[in-house]
Coordinates of C-alpha atoms and ligand atoms in Angstrom, one line a residue:
X1 CA 12.9 -85.8 -136.4
X2 CA 16.6 -85.5 -136.9
X3 CA 19.1 -87.5 -133.9
X4 CA 16.5 -85.7 -131.1
X5 CA 16.2 -82.5 -132.3
X6 CA 13.3 -81.1 -133.9
X7 CA 13.4 -79.8 -137.5
X8 CA 10.0 -78.5 -137.8
X9 CA 6.7 -79.0 -136.6
X10 CA 3.4 -78.3 -137.9
X11 CA -0.5 -79.5 -137.9
X12 CA -3.8 -79.7 -140.2
X13 CA -6.4 -78.7 -139.0
X14 CA -10.2 -78.7 -140.2
X15 CA -9.9 -81.1 -143.0
X16 CA -12.9 -81.6 -144.9
X17 CA -14.6 -77.9 -144.2
X18 CA -14.6 -74.7 -146.3
X19 CA -11.7 -73.2 -144.7
X20 CA -8.9 -75.9 -143.6
X21 CA -5.6 -74.6 -142.5
X22 CA -2.1 -75.7 -142.2
X23 CA 0.9 -73.9 -140.6
X24 CA 4.3 -75.7 -140.9
X25 CA 7.2 -74.6 -138.9
X26 CA 10.8 -74.9 -139.9
X27 CA 13.2 -74.8 -136.8
X28 CA 16.8 -73.5 -137.6
X29 CA 20.2 -74.0 -136.1
X30 CA 20.2 -70.2 -135.6
X31 CA 17.5 -71.0 -133.3
X32 CA 15.4 -68.6 -135.8
X33 CA 11.9 -70.1 -137.3
X34 CA 10.1 -69.8 -141.1
X35 CA 6.9 -70.5 -140.8
X36 CA 4.2 -71.5 -143.7
X37 CA 0.3 -70.9 -143.3
X38 CA -1.8 -72.4 -146.2
X39 CA -5.3 -71.3 -145.8
X40 CA -7.5 -73.0 -148.3
X41 CA -9.9 -76.0 -148.5
X42 CA -8.4 -79.3 -147.5
X43 CA -10.6 -82.4 -148.8
X44 CA -9.2 -85.0 -147.3
X45 CA -7.0 -86.7 -145.5
X46 CA -4.0 -87.5 -148.4
X47 CA -4.7 -83.9 -149.5
X48 CA -3.6 -82.9 -146.5
X49 CA -0.4 -84.7 -146.2
X50 CA 0.6 -84.6 -149.8
X51 CA 0.8 -80.7 -148.6
X52 CA 2.6 -81.4 -145.6
X53 CA 5.3 -83.6 -147.9
X54 CA 5.2 -80.2 -149.7
X55 CA 6.5 -78.6 -147.3
X56 CA 9.1 -80.9 -146.1
X57 CA 10.5 -80.8 -149.3
X58 CA 9.6 -77.1 -150.3
X59 CA 13.6 -75.0 -151.4
X60 CA 12.6 -72.5 -148.5
X61 CA 10.6 -74.1 -145.5
X62 CA 11.2 -77.6 -146.6
X63 CA 14.0 -79.8 -144.2
X64 CA 14.3 -82.7 -146.2
X65 CA 15.5 -83.2 -149.9
X66 CA 13.6 -85.8 -150.9
X67 CA 11.0 -88.0 -149.2
X68 CA 12.9 -91.0 -149.1
X69 CA 14.9 -89.4 -146.1
X70 CA 12.5 -90.1 -143.8
X71 CA 13.1 -93.3 -141.9
X72 CA 9.9 -94.3 -140.5
X73 CA 6.9 -92.5 -139.6
X74 CA 5.3 -92.4 -136.1
X75 CA 1.2 -92.4 -135.1
X76 CA -0.4 -91.3 -132.6
X77 CA -3.1 -94.6 -132.4
X78 CA -5.5 -93.7 -129.9
X79 CA -6.8 -97.1 -128.8
X80 CA -4.4 -100.0 -128.9
X81 CA -7.1 -102.8 -126.6
X82 CA -4.8 -105.1 -124.5
X83 CA -3.2 -106.3 -127.6
X84 CA -0.4 -103.7 -127.5
X85 CA 2.0 -102.9 -124.2
X86 CA 4.4 -101.1 -126.5
X87 CA 5.5 -98.9 -129.5
X88 CA 5.0 -101.5 -132.6
X89 CA 6.1 -101.0 -135.9
X90 CA 2.8 -101.3 -138.3
X91 CA 2.2 -104.7 -140.2
X92 CA -0.7 -106.2 -141.5
X93 CA -1.7 -108.0 -137.9
X94 CA -1.4 -104.8 -136.4
X95 CA -3.4 -102.9 -139.2
X96 CA -6.0 -105.9 -138.4
X97 CA -5.7 -105.5 -134.1
X98 CA -6.4 -101.5 -134.8
X99 CA -9.5 -103.0 -136.6
X100 CA -10.8 -104.7 -134.0
X101 CA -10.2 -102.2 -131.8
X102 CA -12.3 -99.5 -133.4
X103 CA -15.7 -100.7 -131.4
X104 CA -13.2 -99.4 -128.4
X105 CA -12.7 -95.9 -130.0
X106 CA -15.4 -95.6 -133.3
X107 CA -14.3 -91.7 -133.5
X108 CA -10.5 -92.0 -133.1
X109 CA -9.4 -95.7 -134.5
X110 CA -10.4 -94.9 -137.8
X111 CA -9.1 -91.4 -138.4
X112 CA -5.7 -93.1 -137.1
X113 CA -6.4 -95.6 -140.0
X114 CA -6.8 -93.5 -142.5
X115 CA -3.6 -91.6 -141.2
X116 CA -1.5 -94.8 -141.7
X117 CA -2.9 -96.0 -145.0
X118 CA -1.9 -92.1 -146.6
X119 CA 1.5 -91.5 -144.8
X120 CA 2.2 -95.4 -145.8
X121 CA 1.0 -94.6 -150.1
X122 CA 3.4 -91.2 -149.5
X123 CA 6.1 -92.9 -148.0
X124 CA 6.6 -96.1 -149.8
X125 CA 10.2 -97.0 -148.5
X126 CA 9.6 -95.5 -144.4
X127 CA 8.6 -97.6 -141.2
X128 CA 4.9 -96.8 -140.1
X129 CA 5.0 -97.0 -136.8
X130 CA 2.3 -97.2 -134.0
X131 CA 2.1 -95.0 -130.7
X132 CA -0.4 -96.4 -129.0
X133 CA -2.4 -93.4 -126.2
X134 CA -3.4 -97.0 -123.8
X135 CA 0.0 -98.6 -123.9
X136 CA 1.4 -97.1 -121.0
X137 CA -1.6 -98.0 -118.9
X138 CA -1.1 -101.8 -120.1
X139 CA 0.6 -102.2 -116.2
X140 CA -2.8 -101.6 -114.8
X141 CA -3.8 -104.5 -112.5
X142 CA -7.1 -106.6 -112.7
X143 CA -8.1 -104.9 -109.4
X144 CA -7.9 -101.5 -110.9
X145 CA -8.9 -102.1 -114.2
X146 CA -12.0 -104.3 -113.5
X147 CA -15.3 -103.0 -113.4
X148 CA -17.6 -104.6 -111.0
X149 CA -19.8 -105.8 -113.5
X150 CA -20.0 -109.4 -115.1
X151 CA -16.9 -110.5 -115.0
X152 CA -18.1 -112.1 -118.9
X153 CA -18.4 -108.6 -120.0
X154 CA -14.9 -108.4 -119.6
X155 CA -13.8 -111.8 -120.5
X156 CA -16.1 -112.2 -123.7
X157 CA -16.2 -108.3 -124.5
X158 CA -13.2 -107.1 -123.3
X159 CA -15.2 -104.2 -121.2
X160 CA -12.5 -103.0 -118.5
X161 CA -10.1 -99.4 -118.0
X162 CA -8.0 -98.7 -120.6
X163 CA -6.8 -95.3 -119.9
X164 CA -5.5 -92.7 -122.8
X165 CA -3.0 -90.2 -122.9
X166 CA -0.3 -92.8 -122.0
X167 CA 2.2 -90.4 -124.1
X168 CA 1.9 -87.4 -122.1
X169 CA 1.9 -89.4 -118.8
X170 CA 4.7 -91.0 -119.6
X171 CA 6.7 -88.1 -120.9
X172 CA 6.5 -85.9 -118.0
X173 CA 7.2 -89.2 -115.6
X174 CA 10.3 -89.0 -117.6
X175 CA 11.0 -85.6 -117.3
X176 CA 10.5 -85.7 -113.7
X177 CA 13.1 -88.3 -113.1
X178 CA 15.6 -86.4 -115.2
X179 CA 14.8 -83.3 -113.5
X180 CA 15.1 -85.0 -109.9
X181 CA 18.3 -87.0 -111.4
X182 CA 16.6 -90.0 -110.4
X183 CA 15.8 -93.2 -112.1
X184 CA 12.2 -93.6 -112.7
X185 CA 12.0 -96.9 -111.5
X186 CA 12.2 -95.6 -108.2
X187 CA 9.8 -92.8 -108.2
X188 CA 6.3 -92.8 -107.2
X189 CA 4.1 -89.9 -109.2
X190 CA 0.9 -88.5 -109.6
X191 CA 0.5 -87.1 -112.8
X192 CA -2.5 -84.5 -113.8
X193 CA -2.6 -83.9 -117.5
X194 CA -5.6 -81.2 -118.0
X195 CA -6.2 -79.4 -121.6
X196 CA -9.6 -80.2 -124.0
X197 CA -9.2 -83.7 -122.3
X198 CA -8.0 -84.1 -119.0
X199 CA -7.1 -86.9 -116.7
X200 CA -4.8 -88.4 -113.9
X201 CA -2.4 -91.1 -113.8
X202 CA -0.9 -92.8 -110.4
X203 CA 2.7 -94.1 -111.7
X204 CA 4.7 -96.5 -108.8
X205 CA 8.5 -96.7 -109.5
X206 CA 7.8 -95.3 -113.1
X207 CA 4.5 -97.9 -113.9
X208 CA 1.0 -96.7 -114.2
X209 CA -1.0 -98.6 -111.3
X210 CA -4.2 -96.7 -112.0
X211 CA -5.4 -93.8 -114.2
X212 CA -9.2 -91.7 -114.4
X213 CA -10.0 -92.6 -118.1
X214 CA -11.7 -95.8 -118.5
X215 CA -13.1 -97.7 -121.0
X216 CA -13.2 -95.1 -123.0
X217 CA -12.2 -91.2 -122.8
X218 CA -15.3 -89.9 -120.9
X219 CA -14.6 -91.0 -117.1
X220 CA -12.5 -89.7 -114.8
X221 CA -12.1 -85.9 -114.4
X222 CA -14.1 -83.1 -115.2
X223 CA -13.2 -82.1 -119.3
X224 CA -14.0 -79.1 -121.7
X225 CA -16.9 -81.1 -122.5
X226 CA -16.9 -84.0 -121.3
X227 CA -18.5 -84.8 -117.8
X228 CA -16.1 -87.5 -116.1
X229 CA -17.6 -89.4 -113.4
X230 CA -21.2 -89.3 -113.3
X231 CA -23.1 -91.9 -111.5
X232 CA -23.9 -94.5 -114.4
X233 CA -27.9 -94.8 -113.4
X234 CA -28.2 -91.0 -115.0
X235 CA -28.2 -92.2 -118.3
X236 CA -30.9 -94.6 -117.2
X237 CA -32.5 -91.8 -115.3
X238 CA -32.6 -89.5 -119.3
X239 CA -33.8 -92.2 -121.5
X240 CA -37.1 -93.1 -118.8
X241 CA -37.9 -89.9 -117.5
X242 CA -36.7 -87.5 -120.5
X243 CA -36.9 -90.1 -123.7
X244 CA -33.5 -89.5 -124.3
X245 CA -32.1 -91.6 -127.3
X246 CA -28.7 -93.4 -126.6
X247 CA -27.3 -91.3 -129.6
X248 CA -28.5 -87.9 -127.5
X249 CA -27.4 -89.4 -124.0
X250 CA -23.8 -90.0 -125.7
X251 CA -23.6 -86.3 -127.3
X252 CA -24.9 -84.8 -124.1
X253 CA -21.8 -86.4 -122.2
X254 CA -19.4 -85.8 -124.1
X255 CA -20.0 -82.6 -126.1
X256 CA -22.9 -81.1 -123.9
X257 CA -21.6 -81.7 -120.2
X258 CA -18.1 -80.7 -118.2
X259 CA -16.6 -76.9 -117.7
X260 CA -19.5 -75.9 -121.1
X261 CA -22.5 -77.9 -119.6
X262 CA -22.3 -75.6 -116.2
X263 CA -21.1 -72.2 -117.0
X264 CA -21.4 -72.6 -121.6
X265 CA -18.2 -72.0 -122.0
X266 CA -15.4 -75.1 -122.7
X267 CA -12.2 -72.7 -123.1
X268 CA -10.9 -72.6 -119.8
X269 CA -9.1 -69.2 -120.6
X270 CA -12.4 -67.9 -120.9
X271 CA -14.0 -69.8 -117.8
X272 CA -11.7 -68.3 -115.9
X273 CA -12.2 -65.0 -117.4
X274 CA -15.9 -65.1 -117.0
X275 CA -15.2 -66.3 -113.2
X276 CA -12.9 -62.6 -112.5
X277 CA -16.1 -60.8 -114.1
X278 CA -17.9 -62.1 -111.4
X279 CA -19.9 -64.5 -113.6
X280 CA -21.5 -67.0 -110.6
X281 CA -21.9 -70.3 -112.9
X282 CA -18.2 -69.5 -113.8
X283 CA -17.3 -70.5 -110.3
X284 CA -19.1 -72.9 -110.1
X285 CA -17.6 -74.9 -113.1
X286 CA -14.2 -73.9 -111.7
X287 CA -15.4 -75.5 -107.8
X288 CA -16.3 -78.8 -109.4
X289 CA -13.4 -79.1 -111.9
X290 CA -10.9 -78.9 -109.0
X291 CA -12.3 -80.6 -106.6
X292 CA -12.9 -83.7 -108.9
X293 CA -8.7 -83.0 -109.4
X294 CA -8.0 -82.8 -105.3
X295 CA -10.6 -85.9 -105.0
X296 CA -8.4 -87.8 -107.5
X297 CA -5.5 -86.4 -105.9
X298 CA -6.5 -87.8 -102.4
X299 CA -7.4 -91.3 -103.7
X300 CA -4.0 -91.7 -105.9
X301 CA -2.2 -90.5 -102.9
X302 CA -4.0 -93.4 -101.1
X303 CA -3.0 -96.3 -103.9
X304 CA 0.5 -95.2 -104.4
X305 CA 0.8 -94.8 -100.1
X306 CA 3.6 -92.4 -100.4
X307 CA 4.0 -89.8 -103.1
X308 CA 7.2 -88.5 -104.5
X309 CA 5.7 -85.7 -106.4
X310 CA 2.6 -84.2 -108.2
X311 CA 2.8 -82.8 -111.4
X312 CA 0.6 -80.5 -113.5
X313 CA 0.8 -80.7 -117.6
X314 CA -1.2 -79.5 -120.5
X315 CA -2.7 -76.1 -122.0
X316 CA -4.4 -75.9 -118.4
X317 CA -1.8 -77.5 -116.0
X318 CA 0.9 -75.7 -117.8
X319 CA -0.9 -72.4 -117.6
X320 CA -3.5 -71.9 -115.1
X321 CA -2.5 -71.5 -111.4
X322 CA -5.1 -70.7 -109.8
X323 CA -6.9 -74.4 -111.2
X324 CA -3.1 -75.8 -109.6
X325 CA -4.2 -73.7 -106.8
X326 CA -7.9 -75.0 -106.3
X327 CA -6.9 -78.7 -107.0
X328 CA -3.6 -78.2 -104.2
X329 CA -5.9 -76.3 -101.6
X330 CA -6.2 -77.7 -98.0
X331 CA -3.7 -81.1 -99.4
X332 CA -0.7 -79.6 -96.0
X333 CA -1.3 -82.5 -94.2
X334 CA -0.7 -84.8 -96.9
X335 CA 2.5 -83.2 -97.2
X336 CA 1.2 -81.4 -100.4
X337 CA 2.1 -77.8 -100.8
X338 CA 2.4 -75.0 -103.4
X339 CA 4.8 -72.0 -102.5
X340 CA 2.5 -69.2 -104.4
X341 CA 5.1 -67.1 -105.7
X342 CA 6.6 -69.9 -107.6
X343 CA 2.9 -70.3 -109.1
X344 CA 2.7 -67.7 -110.5
X345 CA 5.5 -66.7 -112.1
X346 CA 5.1 -66.9 -115.8
X347 CA 7.5 -69.5 -116.9
X348 CA 7.4 -71.8 -119.4
X349 CA 9.8 -74.0 -118.9
X350 CA 9.9 -77.3 -116.2
X351 CA 9.2 -76.1 -112.8
X352 CA 9.1 -76.5 -109.0
X353 CA 6.0 -75.0 -107.5
X354 CA 6.3 -76.2 -104.3
X355 CA 8.3 -74.8 -101.4
X356 CA 12.2 -75.4 -101.3
X357 CA 12.4 -78.6 -99.7
X358 CA 9.0 -79.8 -99.4
X359 CA 9.2 -83.8 -99.5
X360 CA 6.4 -84.0 -101.8
X361 CA 7.6 -82.1 -105.2
X362 CA 4.6 -80.1 -107.2
X363 CA 6.0 -79.2 -110.4
X364 CA 4.9 -78.1 -113.5
X365 CA 6.2 -80.0 -116.6
X366 CA 5.5 -79.0 -120.7
X367 CA 4.3 -82.5 -122.1
X368 CA 5.4 -82.8 -125.7
X369 CA 3.2 -85.7 -127.3
X370 CA 4.7 -85.5 -131.2
X371 CA 7.9 -85.4 -129.9
X372 CA 7.7 -88.4 -127.8
X373 CA 5.9 -90.5 -130.5
X374 CA 9.2 -89.3 -132.2
X375 CA 11.0 -90.5 -129.6
X376 CA 9.6 -93.9 -129.4
X377 CA 10.1 -93.9 -133.4
X378 CA 13.4 -93.7 -133.3
X379 CA 13.8 -96.5 -130.0
X380 CA 12.2 -98.9 -132.3
X381 CA 14.3 -98.1 -135.0
X382 CA 17.7 -98.3 -133.5
X383 CA 16.7 -101.5 -131.9
X384 CA 15.5 -103.1 -135.3
X385 CA 18.7 -102.3 -136.8
X386 CA 21.0 -103.0 -133.7
X387 CA 18.8 -106.6 -134.0
X388 CA 19.4 -106.5 -137.8
X389 CA 23.5 -105.6 -137.6
X390 CA 24.0 -108.7 -135.0
Ligands
ADP401 P1 -5.6 -81.1 -125.9 O1 -6.3 -81.3 -125.4 O2 -6.4 -80.3 -128.0 O3 -4.5 -81.3 -127.0 P2 -4.4 -78.5 -124.8 O4 -3.3 -79.2 -124.0 O5 -4.1 -77.2 -125.8 O6 -5.6 -79.1 -125.5 O7 -5.2 -77.4 -124.0 C1 -6.7 -76.6 -124.1 C2 -6.6 -76.1 -123.2 O8 -6.0 -75.2 -122.2 C3 -8.0 -74.9 -122.9 O9 -8.8 -74.9 -122.3 C4 -7.3 -73.6 -123.3 O10 -8.4 -72.6 -122.9 C5 -6.1 -73.9 -121.8 N1 -5.4 -72.7 -122.2 C6 -4.1 -73.2 -122.4 N2 -3.7 -71.5 -122.2 C7 -4.3 -71.4 -121.1 C8 -4.2 -70.3 -120.3 N3 -3.0 -69.0 -120.1 N4 -4.1 -70.0 -119.1 C9 -5.6 -71.3 -118.9 N5 -5.7 -71.9 -119.9 C10 -5.1 -71.8 -121.0

């Protein structure tokens, strides 16, 4: 990113597999794009980063001459626990805190640490900055973040709701405020992030007051392969009755449940397609999925007491009108209405899908977590530059 515009974007996928994929796109002032795709085995993050750097300085698809031009590298860090309420410049202490939070995010924080280490070695003169998925939800108060289990599980072991997707919830909330030309700290919003992982947030006067994901990203809405809310006694039943191990139950709830568990498919496009072809299990999966969202809308309506806007975002939230329709159906008594023509319009940009003049706006707002991470990172460097100039 240069100032506020994106110069290039890219992704390295399937690191460590026999066929990895690097996609790099350079954006031109003429609005053209130059795309480069490398299809090869990329053995680890270091090799992936060396290929990314090679793209960035490449004479044709590159956007910089020298890696020293990069002032800072922003990292998405999944779990900041209670230690981080804001974007933070990474130093040894921050690394230690991310390590301390590994038990809370055993799959994510270790890879985030590898990313930080590798980026620091490739960009030794740049600041490394951490943007935490949990930070936006640190404004949630005890009554909403504590589980009703013995209190010392919180005070000693930090068992509590943390919430995730914070970067996305904040990004779309800010976009909504700009669209409505009102300060975010005057708005009450329900944000609904529906991607492979799904979560909702209740945002009161711009601050998160509740969110559906919990201590881990398993709680809450139905997701592609995750169950979301279940009776906490079900794992005991699975262990006692079916003799499943903890690891097997973990896999069942995280990887074999959700849409996939009900109809065998986790990709929403395929689930909708199956439903349209009359497959009953796909209709059932969608009914369960949307009913859960609708219940959370009701719950967050109660928590917020009044709502200015409901926002759908991420792959499913932005692209699946049927899901938006079904999740809001029958909520007219709360003032939530959807205009069916607007809901079906094939637009990519921020838009209202509620009837003109409706008190509660229902909106579709494309999320952009990478851009938000870059903006947050820039804010931190600007603040640091201002402090050092004073
Ligand atoms: P991630 O959480 O990995 O960032 P995304 O936000 O890209 O995921 O969302 C992925 C989900 O979005 C998948 O279930 C995919 O099927 C769904 N999706 C993408 N495009 C559409 C579409 N046109 N209609 C319905 N679902 C879609």
